Amino acid sequence: MTNHELKQLRRLLFLEVSEAAALIGECEPRTWQRWEKGDRAIPNDVSKVIQMLALTRLERLQVEFDEADPNYRYFESFDEYKTYGGTGNELKWRLAQSVATALLCETESDKWREEETID
């Protein structure tokens, strides 16, 4: 995995550097920044975890989903995610945010195209 791919996947998963460092890299944010800048090699375990999260995201987008399932809904906070039945840590909440945003774009895109006006 390249440093640019690491950064792209982190952003795709709605993770701040500090969150990715704590939840995936189990390191200091500065270490994660060095990986993203290409100053240090990305550990294999970090590459594998973030790739698996990206694959999980893709899989969730390819199946029928239940709108009541918190893994397919957008929540402003981790506490709100847990209140509505979300399980796991902040990483699962961020994954749910990413999935929910992709679903929003998918379901609303035709309407947005119809409403588009160009001056």
Backbone as JSON Lines, residues from 0, in Angstrom:
{"i":0,"aa":"M","n":[0.85,-1.18,0.0],"ca":[0.0,0.0,0.0],"c":[0.89,1.23,0.0]}
{"i":1,"aa":"T","n":[0.49,2.22,-0.79],"ca":[1.26,3.46,-0.83],"c":[0.73,4.43,0.23]}
{"i":2,"aa":"N","n":[1.52,5.45,0.48],"ca":[1.09,6.47,1.43],"c":[-0.18,7.18,0.96]}
{"i":3,"aa":"H","n":[-0.3,7.38,-0.34],"ca":[-1.5,8.06,-0.87],"c":[-2.74,7.17,-0.71]}
{"i":4,"aa":"E","n":[-2.58,5.88,-0.93],"ca":[-3.7,4.96,-0.74],"c":[-4.15,4.94,0.71]}
{"i":5,"aa":"L","n":[-3.19,4.94,1.63],"ca":[-3.52,4.97,3.05],"c":[-4.36,6.2,3.38]}
{"i":6,"aa":"K","n":[-3.95,7.34,2.88],"ca":[-4.67,8.58,3.15],"c":[-6.06,8.56,2.52]}
{"i":7,"aa":"Q","n":[-6.15,8.05,1.3],"ca":[-7.45,7.97,0.62],"c":[-8.42,7.08,1.39]}
{"i":8,"aa":"L","n":[-7.93,5.93,1.83],"ca":[-8.81,5.02,2.57],"c":[-9.21,5.6,3.92]}
{"i":9,"aa":"R","n":[-8.29,6.25,4.59],"ca":[-8.64,6.89,5.86],"c":[-9.75,7.91,5.66]}
{"i":10,"aa":"R","n":[-9.63,8.71,4.62],"ca":[-10.66,9.72,4.35],"c":[-11.97,9.08,3.92]}
{"i":11,"aa":"L","n":[-11.89,8.01,3.13],"ca":[-13.09,7.3,2.7],"c":[-13.87,6.78,3.91]}
{"i":12,"aa":"L","n":[-13.15,6.4,4.92],"ca":[-13.76,5.85,6.13],"c":[-14.1,6.92,7.17]}
{"i":13,"aa":"F","n":[-14.0,8.19,6.78],"ca":[-14.37,9.32,7.63],"c":[-13.54,9.37,8.92]}
{"i":14,"aa":"L","n":[-12.29,8.97,8.85],"ca":[-11.44,8.95,10.03],"c":[-10.5,10.14,10.05]}
{"i":15,"aa":"E","n":[-10.41,10.78,11.2],"ca":[-9.38,11.79,11.42],"c":[-8.07,11.05,11.64]}
{"i":16,"aa":"V","n":[-6.95,11.74,11.44],"ca":[-5.65,11.13,11.66],"c":[-5.55,10.56,13.07]}
{"i":17,"aa":"S","n":[-6.0,11.33,14.05],"ca":[-5.91,10.88,15.44],"c":[-6.74,9.62,15.68]}
{"i":18,"aa":"E","n":[-7.91,9.52,15.02],"ca":[-8.74,8.33,15.18],"c":[-8.1,7.11,14.51]}
{"i":19,"aa":"A","n":[-7.6,7.3,13.31],"ca":[-6.94,6.19,12.61],"c":[-5.72,5.71,13.39]}
{"i":20,"aa":"A","n":[-4.97,6.66,13.91],"ca":[-3.78,6.3,14.69],"c":[-4.16,5.47,15.91]}
{"i":21,"aa":"A","n":[-5.18,5.9,16.63],"ca":[-5.59,5.2,17.86],"c":[-6.28,3.88,17.56]}
{"i":22,"aa":"L","n":[-7.2,3.87,16.59],"ca":[-8.06,2.72,16.37],"c":[-7.49,1.67,15.43]}
{"i":23,"aa":"I","n":[-6.64,2.08,14.52],"ca":[-6.07,1.13,13.55],"c":[-4.59,0.92,13.81]}
{"i":24,"aa":"G","n":[-3.84,2.0,13.88],"ca":[-2.39,1.9,14.02],"c":[-1.9,1.67,15.42]}
{"i":25,"aa":"E","n":[-2.77,1.96,16.4],"ca":[-2.36,1.9,17.8],"c":[-1.02,2.61,17.99]}
{"i":26,"aa":"C","n":[-1.01,3.85,17.5],"ca":[0.22,4.65,17.52],"c":[-0.13,6.11,17.76]}
{"i":27,"aa":"E","n":[0.87,6.92,17.8],"ca":[0.68,8.36,17.93],"c":[0.24,8.94,16.58]}
{"i":28,"aa":"P","n":[-0.57,9.99,16.59],"ca":[-0.98,10.62,15.33],"c":[0.21,11.02,14.45]}
{"i":29,"aa":"R","n":[1.3,11.45,15.05],"ca":[2.47,11.85,14.28],"c":[3.03,10.68,13.47]}
{"i":30,"aa":"T","n":[2.98,9.48,14.03],"ca":[3.44,8.3,13.31],"c":[2.56,8.06,12.09]}
{"i":31,"aa":"W","n":[1.24,8.18,12.28],"ca":[0.31,7.99,11.16],"c":[0.59,9.04,10.07]}
{"i":32,"aa":"Q","n":[0.83,10.26,10.48],"ca":[1.15,11.32,9.51],"c":[2.4,10.98,8.72]}
{"i":33,"aa":"R","n":[3.38,10.41,9.36],"ca":[4.62,10.02,8.67],"c":[4.34,8.94,7.63]}
{"i":34,"aa":"W","n":[3.45,8.0,7.96],"ca":[3.08,6.99,6.98],"c":[2.4,7.63,5.78]}
{"i":35,"aa":"E","n":[1.48,8.56,6.04],"ca":[0.76,9.21,4.95],"c":[1.66,10.1,4.1]}
{"i":36,"aa":"K","n":[2.69,10.66,4.7],"ca":[3.63,11.49,3.94],"c":[4.64,10.65,3.18]}
{"i":37,"aa":"G","n":[4.74,9.39,3.51],"ca":[5.71,8.53,2.86],"c":[7.07,8.55,3.53]}
{"i":38,"aa":"D","n":[7.15,9.16,4.71],"ca":[8.42,9.23,5.45],"c":[8.78,7.91,6.12]}
{"i":39,"aa":"R","n":[7.78,7.08,6.39],"ca":[7.99,5.79,7.04],"c":[7.17,4.73,6.31]}
{"i":40,"aa":"A","n":[7.67,3.5,6.35],"ca":[6.93,2.39,5.74],"c":[5.67,2.1,6.57]}
{"i":41,"aa":"I","n":[4.6,1.77,5.87],"ca":[3.33,1.45,6.53],"c":[3.4,-0.01,6.96]}
{"i":42,"aa":"P","n":[3.16,-0.28,8.24],"ca":[3.19,-1.67,8.71],"c":[2.13,-2.52,8.0]}
{"i":43,"aa":"N","n":[2.46,-3.77,7.74],"ca":[1.54,-4.67,7.05],"c":[0.21,-4.82,7.78]}
{"i":44,"aa":"D","n":[0.25,-4.88,9.11],"ca":[-1.0,-5.05,9.85],"c":[-1.92,-3.84,9.67]}
{"i":45,"aa":"V","n":[-1.36,-2.66,9.57],"ca":[-2.15,-1.45,9.35],"c":[-2.78,-1.49,7.95]}
{"i":46,"aa":"S","n":[-1.99,-1.87,6.96],"ca":[-2.51,-2.0,5.59],"c":[-3.65,-2.99,5.54]}
{"i":47,"aa":"K","n":[-3.47,-4.13,6.19],"ca":[-4.5,-5.17,6.15],"c":[-5.79,-4.7,6.82]}
{"i":48,"aa":"V","n":[-5.69,-4.05,7.96],"ca":[-6.89,-3.61,8.68],"c":[-7.65,-2.57,7.86]}
{"i":49,"aa":"I","n":[-6.97,-1.58,7.32],"ca":[-7.69,-0.54,6.59],"c":[-8.25,-1.07,5.27]}
{"i":50,"aa":"Q","n":[-7.56,-2.04,4.66],"ca":[-8.09,-2.66,3.45],"c":[-9.34,-3.48,3.78]}
{"i":51,"aa":"M","n":[-9.33,-4.19,4.9],"ca":[-10.49,-4.98,5.29],"c":[-11.69,-4.07,5.61]}
{"i":52,"aa":"L","n":[-11.43,-2.93,6.21],"ca":[-12.51,-1.98,6.46],"c":[-13.1,-1.47,5.15]}
{"i":53,"aa":"A","n":[-12.25,-1.17,4.19],"ca":[-12.72,-0.7,2.88],"c":[-13.53,-1.79,2.18]}
{"i":54,"aa":"L","n":[-13.09,-3.04,2.29],"ca":[-13.83,-4.16,1.7],"c":[-15.18,-4.35,2.4]}
{"i":55,"aa":"T","n":[-15.21,-4.22,3.7],"ca":[-16.46,-4.32,4.45],"c":[-17.43,-3.24,3.98]}
{"i":56,"aa":"R","n":[-16.91,-2.04,3.77],"ca":[-17.73,-0.94,3.27],"c":[-18.35,-1.3,1.92]}
{"i":57,"aa":"L","n":[-17.52,-1.82,1.01],"ca":[-18.03,-2.21,-0.31],"c":[-19.09,-3.3,-0.2]}
{"i":58,"aa":"E","n":[-18.86,-4.27,0.65],"ca":[-19.82,-5.36,0.82],"c":[-21.15,-4.83,1.36]}
{"i":59,"aa":"R","n":[-21.09,-3.9,2.28],"ca":[-22.33,-3.34,2.83],"c":[-23.11,-2.57,1.77]}
{"i":60,"aa":"L","n":[-22.4,-1.99,0.83],"ca":[-23.07,-1.22,-0.23],"c":[-23.67,-2.12,-1.31]}
{"i":61,"aa":"Q","n":[-23.3,-3.39,-1.31],"ca":[-23.76,-4.3,-2.36],"c":[-24.94,-5.17,-1.95]}
{"i":62,"aa":"V","n":[-25.41,-5.04,-0.72],"ca":[-26.51,-5.89,-0.25],"c":[-27.72,-5.02,0.08]}
{"i":63,"aa":"E","n":[-28.89,-5.67,0.1],"ca":[-30.08,-4.98,0.56],"c":[-29.86,-4.58,2.01]}
{"i":64,"aa":"F","n":[-30.29,-3.39,2.36],"ca":[-30.06,-2.94,3.72],"c":[-31.36,-2.54,4.39]}
{"i":65,"aa":"D","n":[-31.33,-2.61,5.69],"ca":[-32.45,-2.23,6.53],"c":[-32.16,-0.83,7.06]}
{"i":66,"aa":"E","n":[-33.02,0.12,6.73],"ca":[-32.78,1.5,7.15],"c":[-32.76,1.66,8.67]}
{"i":67,"aa":"A","n":[-33.32,0.71,9.39],"ca":[-33.3,0.78,10.85],"c":[-31.96,0.31,11.42]}
{"i":68,"aa":"D","n":[-31.19,-0.39,10.61],"ca":[-29.89,-0.9,11.06],"c":[-28.93,0.27,11.21]}
{"i":69,"aa":"P","n":[-28.37,0.47,12.41],"ca":[-27.47,1.62,12.61],"c":[-26.2,1.57,11.76]}
{"i":70,"aa":"N","n":[-25.88,0.42,11.18],"ca":[-24.7,0.32,10.33],"c":[-24.92,0.91,8.95]}
{"i":71,"aa":"Y","n":[-26.17,1.35,8.68],"ca":[-26.5,1.96,7.39],"c":[-27.07,3.37,7.56]}
{"i":72,"aa":"R","n":[-26.92,3.92,8.74],"ca":[-27.46,5.25,9.01],"c":[-26.34,6.2,9.42]}
{"i":73,"aa":"Y","n":[-26.57,7.47,9.18],"ca":[-25.59,8.49,9.54],"c":[-25.94,9.05,10.92]}
{"i":74,"aa":"F","n":[-24.97,9.07,11.8],"ca":[-25.14,9.63,13.14],"c":[-24.06,10.67,13.37]}
{"i":75,"aa":"E","n":[-24.44,11.78,13.95],"ca":[-23.49,12.87,14.21],"c":[-22.44,12.52,15.25]}
{"i":76,"aa":"S","n":[-22.77,11.62,16.15],"ca":[-21.82,11.29,17.22],"c":[-21.82,9.8,17.49]}
{"i":77,"aa":"F","n":[-20.74,9.33,18.08],"ca":[-20.62,7.94,18.47],"c":[-21.69,7.59,19.51]}
{"i":78,"aa":"D","n":[-21.95,8.51,20.42],"ca":[-22.98,8.26,21.43],"c":[-24.36,8.06,20.79]}
{"i":79,"aa":"E","n":[-24.67,8.87,19.78],"ca":[-25.95,8.72,19.08],"c":[-26.01,7.37,18.37]}
{"i":80,"aa":"Y","n":[-24.92,6.97,17.75],"ca":[-24.83,5.66,17.09],"c":[-25.13,4.55,18.1]}
{"i":81,"aa":"K","n":[-24.53,4.62,19.28],"ca":[-24.76,3.6,20.31],"c":[-26.19,3.63,20.81]}
{"i":82,"aa":"T","n":[-26.77,4.83,20.95],"ca":[-28.14,4.97,21.43],"c":[-29.12,4.24,20.52]}
{"i":83,"aa":"Y","n":[-28.85,4.25,19.22],"ca":[-29.74,3.6,18.26],"c":[-29.34,2.16,17.95]}
{"i":84,"aa":"G","n":[-28.53,1.57,18.81],"ca":[-28.23,0.15,18.69],"c":[-26.91,-0.18,18.04]}
{"i":85,"aa":"G","n":[-26.11,0.82,17.71],"ca":[-24.8,0.55,17.12],"c":[-23.9,-0.14,18.12]}
{"i":86,"aa":"T","n":[-23.15,-1.11,17.65],"ca":[-22.24,-1.84,18.53],"c":[-20.81,-1.64,18.07]}
{"i":87,"aa":"G","n":[-19.9,-1.92,18.95],"ca":[-18.49,-1.8,18.6],"c":[-17.92,-0.46,19.02]}
{"i":88,"aa":"N","n":[-16.81,-0.13,18.41],"ca":[-16.1,1.09,18.78],"c":[-16.32,2.2,17.76]}
{"i":89,"aa":"E","n":[-15.56,3.26,17.9],"ca":[-15.68,4.41,17.0],"c":[-15.39,4.04,15.55]}
{"i":90,"aa":"L","n":[-14.58,3.02,15.34],"ca":[-14.26,2.58,13.99],"c":[-15.51,2.09,13.26]}
{"i":91,"aa":"K","n":[-16.35,1.34,13.94],"ca":[-17.6,0.87,13.33],"c":[-18.55,2.03,13.08]}
{"i":92,"aa":"W","n":[-18.54,3.01,13.96],"ca":[-19.38,4.2,13.76],"c":[-18.92,4.96,12.51]}
{"i":93,"aa":"R","n":[-17.63,5.16,12.36],"ca":[-17.11,5.86,11.18],"c":[-17.41,5.08,9.91]}
{"i":94,"aa":"L","n":[-17.3,3.77,9.97],"ca":[-17.65,2.94,8.82],"c":[-19.12,3.13,8.46]}
{"i":95,"aa":"A","n":[-19.98,3.18,9.46],"ca":[-21.4,3.42,9.22],"c":[-21.64,4.79,8.59]}
{"i":96,"aa":"Q","n":[-20.9,5.8,9.01],"ca":[-21.03,7.13,8.4],"c":[-20.67,7.09,6.92]}
{"i":97,"aa":"S","n":[-19.58,6.4,6.61],"ca":[-19.14,6.31,5.23],"c":[-20.17,5.58,4.37]}
{"i":98,"aa":"V","n":[-20.69,4.47,4.88],"ca":[-21.71,3.71,4.15],"c":[-22.97,4.55,3.96]}
{"i":99,"aa":"A","n":[-23.42,5.2,5.01],"ca":[-24.64,6.01,4.93],"c":[-24.5,7.14,3.92]}
{"i":100,"aa":"T","n":[-23.34,7.75,3.87],"ca":[-23.11,8.85,2.93],"c":[-23.12,8.33,1.49]}
{"i":101,"aa":"A","n":[-22.5,7.18,1.26],"ca":[-22.51,6.6,-0.09],"c":[-23.93,6.24,-0.5]}
{"i":102,"aa":"L","n":[-24.71,5.69,0.43],"ca":[-26.1,5.35,0.12],"c":[-26.94,6.59,-0.18]}
{"i":103,"aa":"L","n":[-26.69,7.66,0.55],"ca":[-27.38,8.92,0.27],"c":[-27.11,9.36,-1.17]}
{"i":104,"aa":"C","n":[-25.86,9.34,-1.55],"ca":[-25.51,9.75,-2.92],"c":[-26.16,8.85,-3.95]}
{"i":105,"aa":"E","n":[-26.16,7.56,-3.66],"ca":[-26.74,6.59,-4.59],"c":[-28.25,6.77,-4.74]}
{"i":106,"aa":"T","n":[-28.94,6.94,-3.62],"ca":[-30.39,7.02,-3.67],"c":[-30.91,8.39,-4.13]}
{"i":107,"aa":"E","n":[-30.14,9.43,-3.92],"ca":[-30.6,10.78,-4.25],"c":[-30.02,11.33,-5.55]}
{"i":108,"aa":"S","n":[-29.11,10.63,-6.18],"ca":[-28.4,11.19,-7.33],"c":[-29.32,11.56,-8.49]}
{"i":109,"aa":"D","n":[-30.32,10.73,-8.78],"ca":[-31.23,11.07,-9.89],"c":[-31.99,12.36,-9.6]}
{"i":110,"aa":"K","n":[-32.45,12.51,-8.36],"ca":[-33.16,13.74,-7.98],"c":[-32.25,14.94,-8.1]}
{"i":111,"aa":"W","n":[-31.01,14.8,-7.66],"ca":[-30.07,15.91,-7.74],"c":[-29.8,16.31,-9.19]}
{"i":112,"aa":"R","n":[-29.73,15.32,-10.06],"ca":[-29.49,15.62,-11.48],"c":[-30.66,16.41,-12.06]}
{"i":113,"aa":"E","n":[-31.89,16.02,-11.68],"ca":[-33.08,16.7,-12.18],"c":[-33.15,18.14,-11.67]}
{"i":114,"aa":"E","n":[-32.7,18.36,-10.44],"ca":[-32.8,19.69,-9.84],"c":[-31.64,20.59,-10.21]}
{"i":115,"aa":"E","n":[-30.62,20.03,-10.82],"ca":[-29.42,20.8,-11.11],"c":[-29.73,21.96,-12.06]}
{"i":116,"aa":"T","n":[-29.26,23.1,-11.67],"ca":[-29.38,24.27,-12.53],"c":[-28.01,24.91,-12.66]}
{"i":117,"aa":"I","n":[-27.71,25.29,-13.86],"ca":[-26.43,25.92,-14.13],"c":[-26.7,27.33,-14.66]}
{"i":118,"aa":"D","n":[-26.15,28.31,-13.97],"ca":[-26.35,29.7,-14.41],"c":[-25.35,30.07,-15.46]}
